[in-house]
JSON list of C-alpha atoms in Angstrom, two decimals:
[
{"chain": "A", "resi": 1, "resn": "UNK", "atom": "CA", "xyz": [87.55, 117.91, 146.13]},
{"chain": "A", "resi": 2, "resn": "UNK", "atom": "CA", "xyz": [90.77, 120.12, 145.28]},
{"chain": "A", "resi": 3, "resn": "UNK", "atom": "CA", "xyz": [92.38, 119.02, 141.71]},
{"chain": "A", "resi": 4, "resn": "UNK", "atom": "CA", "xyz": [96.13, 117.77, 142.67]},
{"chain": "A", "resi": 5, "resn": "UNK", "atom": "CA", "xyz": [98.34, 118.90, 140.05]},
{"chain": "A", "resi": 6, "resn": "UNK", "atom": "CA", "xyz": [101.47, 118.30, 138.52]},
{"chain": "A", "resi": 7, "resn": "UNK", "atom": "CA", "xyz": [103.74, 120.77, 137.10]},
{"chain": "A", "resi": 8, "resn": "UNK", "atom": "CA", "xyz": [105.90, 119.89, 133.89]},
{"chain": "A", "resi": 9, "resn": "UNK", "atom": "CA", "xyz": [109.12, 121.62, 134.48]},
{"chain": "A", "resi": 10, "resn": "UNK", "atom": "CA", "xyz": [111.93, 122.34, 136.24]},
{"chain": "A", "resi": 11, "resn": "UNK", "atom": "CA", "xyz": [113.14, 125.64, 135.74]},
{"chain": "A", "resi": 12, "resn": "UNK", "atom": "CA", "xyz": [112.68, 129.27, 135.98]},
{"chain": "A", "resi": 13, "resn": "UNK", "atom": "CA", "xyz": [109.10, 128.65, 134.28]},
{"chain": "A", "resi": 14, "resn": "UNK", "atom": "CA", "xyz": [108.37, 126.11, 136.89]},
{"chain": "A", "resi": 15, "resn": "UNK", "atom": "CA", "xyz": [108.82, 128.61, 139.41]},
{"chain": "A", "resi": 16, "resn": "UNK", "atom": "CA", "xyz": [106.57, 131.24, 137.63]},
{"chain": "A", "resi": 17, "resn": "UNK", "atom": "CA", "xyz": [104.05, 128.55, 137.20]},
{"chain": "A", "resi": 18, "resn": "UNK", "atom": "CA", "xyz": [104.11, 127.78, 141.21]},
{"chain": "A", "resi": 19, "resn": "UNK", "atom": "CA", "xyz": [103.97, 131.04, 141.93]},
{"chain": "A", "resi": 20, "resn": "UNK", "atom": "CA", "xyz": [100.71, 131.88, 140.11]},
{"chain": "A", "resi": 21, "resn": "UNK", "atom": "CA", "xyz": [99.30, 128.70, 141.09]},
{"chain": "A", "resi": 22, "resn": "UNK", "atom": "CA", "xyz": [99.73, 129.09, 144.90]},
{"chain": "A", "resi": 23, "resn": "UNK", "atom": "CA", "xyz": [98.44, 132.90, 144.67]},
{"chain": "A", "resi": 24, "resn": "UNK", "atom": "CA", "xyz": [95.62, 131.44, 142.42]},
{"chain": "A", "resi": 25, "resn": "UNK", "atom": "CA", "xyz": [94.86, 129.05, 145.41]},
{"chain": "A", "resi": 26, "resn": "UNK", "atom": "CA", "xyz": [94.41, 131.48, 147.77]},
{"chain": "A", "resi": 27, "resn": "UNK", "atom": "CA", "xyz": [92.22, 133.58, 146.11]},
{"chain": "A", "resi": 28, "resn": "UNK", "atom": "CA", "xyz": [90.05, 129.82, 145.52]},
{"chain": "A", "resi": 29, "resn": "UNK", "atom": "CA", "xyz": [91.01, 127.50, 148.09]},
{"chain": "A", "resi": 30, "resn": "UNK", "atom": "CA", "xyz": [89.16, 124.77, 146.51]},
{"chain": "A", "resi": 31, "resn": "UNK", "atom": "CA", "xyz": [91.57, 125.83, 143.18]},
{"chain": "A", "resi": 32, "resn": "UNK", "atom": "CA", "xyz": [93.80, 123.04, 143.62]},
{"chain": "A", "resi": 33, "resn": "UNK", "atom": "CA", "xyz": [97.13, 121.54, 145.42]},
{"chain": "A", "resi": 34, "resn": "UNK", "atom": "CA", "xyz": [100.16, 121.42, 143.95]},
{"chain": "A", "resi": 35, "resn": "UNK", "atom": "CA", "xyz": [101.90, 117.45, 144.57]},
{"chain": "A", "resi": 36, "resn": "UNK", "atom": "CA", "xyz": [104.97, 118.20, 142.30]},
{"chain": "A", "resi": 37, "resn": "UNK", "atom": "CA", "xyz": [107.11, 118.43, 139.71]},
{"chain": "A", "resi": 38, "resn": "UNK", "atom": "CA", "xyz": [108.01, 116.34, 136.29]},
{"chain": "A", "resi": 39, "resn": "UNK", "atom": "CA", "xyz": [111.42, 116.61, 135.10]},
{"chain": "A", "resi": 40, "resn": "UNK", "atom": "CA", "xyz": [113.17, 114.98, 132.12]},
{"chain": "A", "resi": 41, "resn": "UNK", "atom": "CA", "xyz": [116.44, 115.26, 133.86]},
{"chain": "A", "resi": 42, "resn": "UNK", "atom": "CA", "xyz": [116.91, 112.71, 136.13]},
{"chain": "A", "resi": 43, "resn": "UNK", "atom": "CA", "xyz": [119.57, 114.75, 137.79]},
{"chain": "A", "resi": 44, "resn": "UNK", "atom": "CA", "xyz": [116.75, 116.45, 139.15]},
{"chain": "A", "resi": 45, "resn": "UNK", "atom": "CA", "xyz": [114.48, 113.66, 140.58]},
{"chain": "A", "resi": 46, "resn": "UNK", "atom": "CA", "xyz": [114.11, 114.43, 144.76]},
{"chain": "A", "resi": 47, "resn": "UNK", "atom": "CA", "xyz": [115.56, 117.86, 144.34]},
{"chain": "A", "resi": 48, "resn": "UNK", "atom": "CA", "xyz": [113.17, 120.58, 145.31]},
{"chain": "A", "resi": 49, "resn": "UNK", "atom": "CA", "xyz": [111.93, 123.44, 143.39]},
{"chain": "A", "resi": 50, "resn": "UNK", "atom": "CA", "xyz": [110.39, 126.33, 145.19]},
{"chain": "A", "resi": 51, "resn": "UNK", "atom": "CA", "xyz": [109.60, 124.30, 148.09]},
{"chain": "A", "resi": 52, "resn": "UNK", "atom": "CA", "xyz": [107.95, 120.94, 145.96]},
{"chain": "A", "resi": 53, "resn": "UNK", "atom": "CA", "xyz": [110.12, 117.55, 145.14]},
{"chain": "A", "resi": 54, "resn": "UNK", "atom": "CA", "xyz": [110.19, 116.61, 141.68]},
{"chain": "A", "resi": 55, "resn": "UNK", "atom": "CA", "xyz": [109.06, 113.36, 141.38]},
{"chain": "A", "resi": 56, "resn": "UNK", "atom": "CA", "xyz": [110.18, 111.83, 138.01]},
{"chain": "A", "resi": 57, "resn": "UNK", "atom": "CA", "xyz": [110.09, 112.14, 134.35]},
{"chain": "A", "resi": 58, "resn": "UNK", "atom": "CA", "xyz": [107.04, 113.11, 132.40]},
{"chain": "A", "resi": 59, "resn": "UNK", "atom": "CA", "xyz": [106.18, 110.27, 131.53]},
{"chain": "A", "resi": 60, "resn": "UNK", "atom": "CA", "xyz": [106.02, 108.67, 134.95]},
{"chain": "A", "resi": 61, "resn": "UNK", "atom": "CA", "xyz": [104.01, 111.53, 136.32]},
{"chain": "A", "resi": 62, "resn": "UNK", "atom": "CA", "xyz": [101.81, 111.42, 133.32]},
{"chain": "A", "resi": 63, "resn": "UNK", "atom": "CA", "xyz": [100.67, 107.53, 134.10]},
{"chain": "A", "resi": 64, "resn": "UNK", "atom": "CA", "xyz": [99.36, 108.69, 137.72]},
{"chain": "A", "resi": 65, "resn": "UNK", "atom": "CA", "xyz": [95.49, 108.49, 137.84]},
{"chain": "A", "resi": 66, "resn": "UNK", "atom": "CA", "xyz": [92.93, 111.04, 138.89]},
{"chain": "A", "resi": 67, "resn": "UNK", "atom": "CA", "xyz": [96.23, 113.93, 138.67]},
{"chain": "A", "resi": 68, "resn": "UNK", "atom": "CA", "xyz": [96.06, 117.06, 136.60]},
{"chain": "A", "resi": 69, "resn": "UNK", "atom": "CA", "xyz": [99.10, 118.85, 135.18]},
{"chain": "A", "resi": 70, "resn": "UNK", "atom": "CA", "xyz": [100.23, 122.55, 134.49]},
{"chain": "A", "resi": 71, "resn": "UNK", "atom": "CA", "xyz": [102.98, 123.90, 132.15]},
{"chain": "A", "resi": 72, "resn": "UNK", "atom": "CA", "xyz": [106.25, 125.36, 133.42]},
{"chain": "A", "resi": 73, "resn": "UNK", "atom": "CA", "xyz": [108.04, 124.41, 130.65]},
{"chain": "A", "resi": 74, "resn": "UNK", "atom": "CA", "xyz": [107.33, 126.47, 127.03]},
{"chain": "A", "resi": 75, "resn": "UNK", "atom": "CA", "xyz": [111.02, 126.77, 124.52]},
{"chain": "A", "resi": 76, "resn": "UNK", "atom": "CA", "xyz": [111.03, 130.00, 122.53]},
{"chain": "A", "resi": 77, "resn": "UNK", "atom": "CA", "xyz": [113.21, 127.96, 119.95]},
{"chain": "A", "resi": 78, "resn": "UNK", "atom": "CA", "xyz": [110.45, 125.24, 119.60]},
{"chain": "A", "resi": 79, "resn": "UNK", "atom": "CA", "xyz": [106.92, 126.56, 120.55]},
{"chain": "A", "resi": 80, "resn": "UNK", "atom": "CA", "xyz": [105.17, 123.58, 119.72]},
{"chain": "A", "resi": 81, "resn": "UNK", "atom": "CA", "xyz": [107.16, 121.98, 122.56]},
{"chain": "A", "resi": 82, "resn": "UNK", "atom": "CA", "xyz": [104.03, 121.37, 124.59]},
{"chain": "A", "resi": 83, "resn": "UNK", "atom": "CA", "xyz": [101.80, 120.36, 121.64]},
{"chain": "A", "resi": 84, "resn": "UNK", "atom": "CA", "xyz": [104.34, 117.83, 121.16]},
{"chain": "A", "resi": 85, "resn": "UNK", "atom": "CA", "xyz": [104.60, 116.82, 124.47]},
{"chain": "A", "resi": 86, "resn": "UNK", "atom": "CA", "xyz": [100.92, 116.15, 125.44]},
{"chain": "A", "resi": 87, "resn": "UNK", "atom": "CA", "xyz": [100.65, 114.39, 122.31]},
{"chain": "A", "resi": 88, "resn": "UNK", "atom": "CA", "xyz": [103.76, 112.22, 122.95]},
{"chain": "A", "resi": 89, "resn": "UNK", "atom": "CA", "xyz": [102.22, 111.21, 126.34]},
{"chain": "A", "resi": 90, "resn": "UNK", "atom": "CA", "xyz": [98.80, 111.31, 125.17]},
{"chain": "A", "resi": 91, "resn": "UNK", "atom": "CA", "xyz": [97.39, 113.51, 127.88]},
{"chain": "A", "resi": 92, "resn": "UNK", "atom": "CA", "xyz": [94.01, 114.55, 127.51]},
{"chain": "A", "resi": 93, "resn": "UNK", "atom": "CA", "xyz": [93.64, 118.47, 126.52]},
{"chain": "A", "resi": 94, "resn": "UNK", "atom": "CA", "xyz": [90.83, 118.63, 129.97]},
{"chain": "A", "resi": 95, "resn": "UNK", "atom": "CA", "xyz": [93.47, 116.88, 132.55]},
{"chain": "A", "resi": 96, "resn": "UNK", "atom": "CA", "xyz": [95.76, 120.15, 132.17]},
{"chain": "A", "resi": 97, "resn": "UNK", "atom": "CA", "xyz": [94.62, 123.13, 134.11]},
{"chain": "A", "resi": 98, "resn": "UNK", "atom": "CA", "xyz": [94.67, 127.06, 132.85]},
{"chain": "A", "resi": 99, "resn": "UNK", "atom": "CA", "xyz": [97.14, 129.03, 135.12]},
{"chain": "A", "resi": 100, "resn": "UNK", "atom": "CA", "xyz": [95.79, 132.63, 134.82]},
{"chain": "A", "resi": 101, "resn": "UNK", "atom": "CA", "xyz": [97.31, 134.98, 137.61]},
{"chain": "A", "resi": 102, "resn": "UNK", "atom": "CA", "xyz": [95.14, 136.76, 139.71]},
{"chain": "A", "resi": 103, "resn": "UNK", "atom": "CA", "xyz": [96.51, 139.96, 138.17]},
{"chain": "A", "resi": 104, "resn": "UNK", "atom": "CA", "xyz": [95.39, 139.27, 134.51]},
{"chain": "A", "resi": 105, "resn": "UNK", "atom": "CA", "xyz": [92.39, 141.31, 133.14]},
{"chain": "A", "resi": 106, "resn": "UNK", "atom": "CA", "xyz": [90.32, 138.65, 131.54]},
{"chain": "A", "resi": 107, "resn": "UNK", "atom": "CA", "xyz": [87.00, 139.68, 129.75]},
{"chain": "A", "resi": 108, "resn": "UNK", "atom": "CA", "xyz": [83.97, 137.92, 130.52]},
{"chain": "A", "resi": 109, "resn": "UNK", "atom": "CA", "xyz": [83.49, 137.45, 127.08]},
{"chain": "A", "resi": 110, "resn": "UNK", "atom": "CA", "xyz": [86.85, 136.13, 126.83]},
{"chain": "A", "resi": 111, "resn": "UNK", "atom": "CA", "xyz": [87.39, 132.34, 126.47]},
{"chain": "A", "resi": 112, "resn": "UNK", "atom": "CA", "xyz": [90.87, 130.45, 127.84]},
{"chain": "A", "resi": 113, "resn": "UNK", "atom": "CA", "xyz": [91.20, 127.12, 127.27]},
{"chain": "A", "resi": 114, "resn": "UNK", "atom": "CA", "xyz": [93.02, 124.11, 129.39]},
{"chain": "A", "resi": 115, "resn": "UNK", "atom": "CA", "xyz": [96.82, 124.20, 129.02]},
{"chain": "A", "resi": 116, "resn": "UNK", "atom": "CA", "xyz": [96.58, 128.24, 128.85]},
{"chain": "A", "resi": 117, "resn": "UNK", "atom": "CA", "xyz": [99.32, 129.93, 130.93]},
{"chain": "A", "resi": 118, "resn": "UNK", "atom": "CA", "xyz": [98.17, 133.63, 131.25]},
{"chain": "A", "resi": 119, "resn": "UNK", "atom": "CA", "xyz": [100.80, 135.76, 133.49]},
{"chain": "A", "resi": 120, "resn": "UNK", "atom": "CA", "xyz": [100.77, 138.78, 135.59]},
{"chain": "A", "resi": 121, "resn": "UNK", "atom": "CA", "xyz": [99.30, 142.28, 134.29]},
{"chain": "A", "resi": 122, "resn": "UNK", "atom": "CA", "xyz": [98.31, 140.35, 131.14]},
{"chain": "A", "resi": 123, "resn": "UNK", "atom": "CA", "xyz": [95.08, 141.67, 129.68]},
{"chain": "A", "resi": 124, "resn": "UNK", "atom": "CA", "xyz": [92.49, 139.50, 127.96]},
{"chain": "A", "resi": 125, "resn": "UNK", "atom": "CA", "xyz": [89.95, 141.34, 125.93]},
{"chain": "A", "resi": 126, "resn": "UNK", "atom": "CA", "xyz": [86.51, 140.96, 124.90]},
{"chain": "A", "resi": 127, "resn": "UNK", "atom": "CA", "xyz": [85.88, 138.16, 122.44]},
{"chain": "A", "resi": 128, "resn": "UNK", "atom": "CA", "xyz": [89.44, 137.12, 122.64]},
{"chain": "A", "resi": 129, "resn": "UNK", "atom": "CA", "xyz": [89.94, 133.17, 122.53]},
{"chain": "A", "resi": 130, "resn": "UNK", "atom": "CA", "xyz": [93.69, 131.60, 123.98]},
{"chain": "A", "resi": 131, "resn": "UNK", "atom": "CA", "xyz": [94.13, 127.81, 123.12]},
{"chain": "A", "resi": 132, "resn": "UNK", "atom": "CA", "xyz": [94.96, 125.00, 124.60]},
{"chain": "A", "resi": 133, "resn": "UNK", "atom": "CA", "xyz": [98.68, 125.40, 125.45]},
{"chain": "A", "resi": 134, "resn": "UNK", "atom": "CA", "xyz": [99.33, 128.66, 124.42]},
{"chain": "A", "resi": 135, "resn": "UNK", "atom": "CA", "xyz": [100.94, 131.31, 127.04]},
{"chain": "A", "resi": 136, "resn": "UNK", "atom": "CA", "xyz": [100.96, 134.93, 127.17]},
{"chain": "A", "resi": 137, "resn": "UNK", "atom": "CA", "xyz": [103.45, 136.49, 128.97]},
{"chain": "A", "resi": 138, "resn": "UNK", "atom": "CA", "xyz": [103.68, 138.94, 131.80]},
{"chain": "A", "resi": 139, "resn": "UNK", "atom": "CA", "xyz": [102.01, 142.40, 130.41]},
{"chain": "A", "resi": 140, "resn": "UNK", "atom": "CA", "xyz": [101.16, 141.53, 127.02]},
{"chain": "A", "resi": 141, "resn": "UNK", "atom": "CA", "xyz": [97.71, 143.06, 125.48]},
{"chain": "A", "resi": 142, "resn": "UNK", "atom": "CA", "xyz": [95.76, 140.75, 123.64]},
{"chain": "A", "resi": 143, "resn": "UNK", "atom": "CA", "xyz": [93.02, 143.20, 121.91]},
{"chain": "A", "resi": 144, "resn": "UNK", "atom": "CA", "xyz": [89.43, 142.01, 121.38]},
{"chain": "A", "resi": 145, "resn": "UNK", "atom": "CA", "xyz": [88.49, 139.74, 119.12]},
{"chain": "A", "resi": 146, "resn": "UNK", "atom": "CA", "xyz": [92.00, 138.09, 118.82]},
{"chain": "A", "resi": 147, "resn": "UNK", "atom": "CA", "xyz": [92.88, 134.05, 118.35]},
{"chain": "A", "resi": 148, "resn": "UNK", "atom": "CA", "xyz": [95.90, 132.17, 119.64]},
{"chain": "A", "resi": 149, "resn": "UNK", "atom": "CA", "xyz": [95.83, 128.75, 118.97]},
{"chain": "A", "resi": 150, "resn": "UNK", "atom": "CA", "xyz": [96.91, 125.82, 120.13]},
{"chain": "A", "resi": 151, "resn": "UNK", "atom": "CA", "xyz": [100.99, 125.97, 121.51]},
{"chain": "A", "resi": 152, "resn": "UNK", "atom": "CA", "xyz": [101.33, 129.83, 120.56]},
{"chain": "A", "resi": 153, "resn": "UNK", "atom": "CA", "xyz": [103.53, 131.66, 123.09]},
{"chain": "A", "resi": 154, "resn": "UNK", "atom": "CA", "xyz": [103.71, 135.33, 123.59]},
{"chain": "A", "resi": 155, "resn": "UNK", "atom": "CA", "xyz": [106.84, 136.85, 125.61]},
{"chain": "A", "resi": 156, "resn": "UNK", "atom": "CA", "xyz": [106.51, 139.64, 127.48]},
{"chain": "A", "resi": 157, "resn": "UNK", "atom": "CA", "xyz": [105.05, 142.84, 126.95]},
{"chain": "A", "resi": 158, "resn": "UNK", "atom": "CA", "xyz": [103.70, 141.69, 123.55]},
{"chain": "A", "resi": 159, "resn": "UNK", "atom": "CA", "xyz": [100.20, 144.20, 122.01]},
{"chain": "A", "resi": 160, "resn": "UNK", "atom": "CA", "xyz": [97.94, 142.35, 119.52]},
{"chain": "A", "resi": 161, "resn": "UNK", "atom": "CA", "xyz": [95.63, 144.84, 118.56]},
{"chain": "A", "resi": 162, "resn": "UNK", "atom": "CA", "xyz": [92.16, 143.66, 117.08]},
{"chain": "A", "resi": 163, "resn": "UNK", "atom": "CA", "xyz": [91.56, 140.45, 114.83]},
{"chain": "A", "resi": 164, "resn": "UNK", "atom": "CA", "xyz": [94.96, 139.14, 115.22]},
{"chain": "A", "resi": 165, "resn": "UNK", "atom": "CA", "xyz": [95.34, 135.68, 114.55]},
{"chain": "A", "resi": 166, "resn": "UNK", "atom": "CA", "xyz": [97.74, 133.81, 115.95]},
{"chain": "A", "resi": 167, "resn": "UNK", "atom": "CA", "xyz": [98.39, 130.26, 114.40]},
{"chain": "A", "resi": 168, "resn": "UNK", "atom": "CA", "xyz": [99.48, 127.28, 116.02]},
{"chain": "A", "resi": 169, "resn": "UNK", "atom": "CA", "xyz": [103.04, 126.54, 117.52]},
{"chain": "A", "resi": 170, "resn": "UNK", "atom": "CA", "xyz": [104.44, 130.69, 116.88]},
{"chain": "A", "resi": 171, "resn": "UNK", "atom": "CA", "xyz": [106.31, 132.71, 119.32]},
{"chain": "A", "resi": 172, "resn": "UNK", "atom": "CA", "xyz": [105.77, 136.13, 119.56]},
{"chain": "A", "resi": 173, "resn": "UNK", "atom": "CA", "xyz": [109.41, 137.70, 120.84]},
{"chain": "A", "resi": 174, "resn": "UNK", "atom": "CA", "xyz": [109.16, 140.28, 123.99]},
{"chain": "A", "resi": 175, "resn": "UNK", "atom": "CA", "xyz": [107.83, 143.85, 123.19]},
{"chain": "A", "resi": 176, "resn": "UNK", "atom": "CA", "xyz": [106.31, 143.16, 120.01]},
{"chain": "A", "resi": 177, "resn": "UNK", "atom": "CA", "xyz": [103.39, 145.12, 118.12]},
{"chain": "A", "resi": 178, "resn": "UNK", "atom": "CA", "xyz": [101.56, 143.26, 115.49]},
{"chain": "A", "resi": 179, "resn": "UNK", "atom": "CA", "xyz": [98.82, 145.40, 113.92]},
{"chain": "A", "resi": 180, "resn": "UNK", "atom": "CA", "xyz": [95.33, 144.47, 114.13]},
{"chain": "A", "resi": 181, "resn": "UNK", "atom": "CA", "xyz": [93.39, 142.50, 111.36]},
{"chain": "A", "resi": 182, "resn": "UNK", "atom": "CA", "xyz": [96.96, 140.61, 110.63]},
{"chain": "A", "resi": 183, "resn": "UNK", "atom": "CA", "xyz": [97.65, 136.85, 110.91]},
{"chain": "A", "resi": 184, "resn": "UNK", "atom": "CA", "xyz": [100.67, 135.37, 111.53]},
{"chain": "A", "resi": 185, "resn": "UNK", "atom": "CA", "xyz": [101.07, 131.81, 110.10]},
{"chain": "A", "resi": 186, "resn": "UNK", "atom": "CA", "xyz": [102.06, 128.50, 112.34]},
{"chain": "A", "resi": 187, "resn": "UNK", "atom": "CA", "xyz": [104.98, 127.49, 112.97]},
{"chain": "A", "resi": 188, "resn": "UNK", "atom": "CA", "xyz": [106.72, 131.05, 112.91]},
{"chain": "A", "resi": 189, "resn": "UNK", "atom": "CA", "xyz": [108.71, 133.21, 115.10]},
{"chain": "A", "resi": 190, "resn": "UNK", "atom": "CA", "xyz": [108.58, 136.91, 115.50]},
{"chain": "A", "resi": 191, "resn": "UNK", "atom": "CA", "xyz": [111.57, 138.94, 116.70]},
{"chain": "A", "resi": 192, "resn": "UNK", "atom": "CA", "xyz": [111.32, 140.65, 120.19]},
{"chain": "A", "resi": 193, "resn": "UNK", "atom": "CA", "xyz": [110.32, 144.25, 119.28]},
{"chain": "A", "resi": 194, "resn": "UNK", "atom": "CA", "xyz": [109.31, 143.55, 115.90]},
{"chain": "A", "resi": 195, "resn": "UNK", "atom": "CA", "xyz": [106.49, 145.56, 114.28]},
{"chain": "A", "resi": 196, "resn": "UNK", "atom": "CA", "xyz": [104.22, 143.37, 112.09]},
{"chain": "A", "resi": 197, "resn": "UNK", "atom": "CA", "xyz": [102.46, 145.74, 109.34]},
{"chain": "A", "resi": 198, "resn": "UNK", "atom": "CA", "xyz": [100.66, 142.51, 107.21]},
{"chain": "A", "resi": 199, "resn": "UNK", "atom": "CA", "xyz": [99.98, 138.84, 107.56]},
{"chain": "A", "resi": 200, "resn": "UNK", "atom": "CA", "xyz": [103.23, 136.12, 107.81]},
{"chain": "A", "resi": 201, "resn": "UNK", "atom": "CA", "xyz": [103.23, 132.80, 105.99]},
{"chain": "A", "resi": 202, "resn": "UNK", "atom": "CA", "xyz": [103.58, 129.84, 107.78]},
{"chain": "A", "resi": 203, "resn": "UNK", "atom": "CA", "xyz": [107.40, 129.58, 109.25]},
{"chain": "A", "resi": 204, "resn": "UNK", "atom": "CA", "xyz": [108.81, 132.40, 108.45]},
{"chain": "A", "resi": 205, "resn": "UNK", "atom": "CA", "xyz": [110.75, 134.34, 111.07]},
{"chain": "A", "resi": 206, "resn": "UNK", "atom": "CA", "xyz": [110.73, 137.89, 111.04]},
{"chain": "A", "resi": 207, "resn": "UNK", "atom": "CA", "xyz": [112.39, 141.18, 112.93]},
{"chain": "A", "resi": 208, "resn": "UNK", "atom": "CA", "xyz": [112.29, 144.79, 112.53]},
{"chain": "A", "resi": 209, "resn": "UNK", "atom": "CA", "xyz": [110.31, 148.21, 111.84]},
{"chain": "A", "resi": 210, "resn": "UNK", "atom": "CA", "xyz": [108.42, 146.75, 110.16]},
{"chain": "A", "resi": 211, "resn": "UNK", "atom": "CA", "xyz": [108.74, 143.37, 110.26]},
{"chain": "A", "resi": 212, "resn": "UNK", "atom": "CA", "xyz": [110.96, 141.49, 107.67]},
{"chain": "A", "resi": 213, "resn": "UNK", "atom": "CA", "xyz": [111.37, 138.19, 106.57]},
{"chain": "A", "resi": 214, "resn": "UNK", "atom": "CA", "xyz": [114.94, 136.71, 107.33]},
{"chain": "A", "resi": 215, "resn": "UNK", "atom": "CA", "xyz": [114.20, 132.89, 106.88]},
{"chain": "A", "resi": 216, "resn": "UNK", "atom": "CA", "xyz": [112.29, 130.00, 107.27]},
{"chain": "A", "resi": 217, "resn": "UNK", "atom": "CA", "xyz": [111.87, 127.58, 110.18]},
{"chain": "A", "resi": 218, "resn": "UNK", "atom": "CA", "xyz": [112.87, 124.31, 109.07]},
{"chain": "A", "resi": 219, "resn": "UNK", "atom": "CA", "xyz": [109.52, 121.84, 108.46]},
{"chain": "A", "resi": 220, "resn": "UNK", "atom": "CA", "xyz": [108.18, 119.84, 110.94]}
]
């Protein structure tokens, strides 16, 4: 029986998210169906997004039985926006589904877990592991070997090369190069094109060639 599935979202990233799903479906038609979308705006409630209703909030569509959900939502501001939101709702990390687009170069040896959204031309590499929530965006490289964990977003166009670690609830800015064997600390955000020579501490933000610290995200 086909997994019905609820999208948290209604935006641009909603869209992306349908997108993938429905060409993910047709590659596997026993993938899954697509019943909706949440929405904190209630503004939104019985519009329709690409062709599906939103149905209500988050919370409404997260007290529905026997229904599995997908990210179209992620906030380059807050990364650990969907950590915090599963929590909040207290939605099991196995009841959200892995979007991976049927474009993405994923090593067998490569491990994705639920949550994961993995968009086009991506490339997974051997050994790599991408947590629960995380997202890589369309073309980035993740290099063998690497971590992201749990609520870590990459943007576009990212390269991790080898060992990189990615820690919890960090953004990774479009068209950045972070050099392998490096770890970059939770919580932190790292400026689209920046070059990251050594490891980052926990919250800091940094830009440049090469990298630079500029501040500190505030605690959580």
């Amino acid at each position: 029986m086909k997994k019905e599935v609820i999208i948290f979202g209604g935006g641009m990233g909603a869209i992306q998210a349908i997108e993938a799903i429905e060409l993910m479906s047709r590659a596997d038609p026993d993938f899954c169906t697509i019943i909706g979308l949440a929405d904190d705006d209630p503004q939104r409630k019985g519009t329709k997004i690409a062709g599906y209703e939103v149905i209500g909030s988050l919370l409404e569509a997260s007290q529905r039985p026997n229904t599995f959900f997908a990210w179209g939502l992620g906030n380059p501001t807050n990364p650990r926006l969907r950590l915090i939101i599963s929590e909040r709702l207290g939605i099991p990390d196995a009841r959200f589904i892995a979007i991976i687009h049927p474009s993405v170069v994923v090593s067998r040896t490569a491990r994705i877990d639920p949550g994961a959204t993995v968009y086009a031309n991506a490339t997974i590499a051997p050994g790599a592991h991408i947590g629960c929530h995380s997202g890589v965006g369309i073309g980035s490289v993740v290099e063998h070997d690497c971590v992201l964990e749990a609520g870590s977003l990459l943007a576009s166009g990212v390269l991790l090369a080898g060992h990189v670690t990615i820690a919890a609830g960090t953004f990774v800015g479009q068209g950045a190069n972070i050099k392998g064997d490096v770890k970059i600390g939770a919580g932190c955000m790292v400026g689209m094109g920046a070059v990251v020579l050594n490891d980052v501490e926990d919250r800091d933000v940094v830009v440049g060639n090469p990298a630079r610290v500029i501040k500190k995200m505030p605690a959580l």
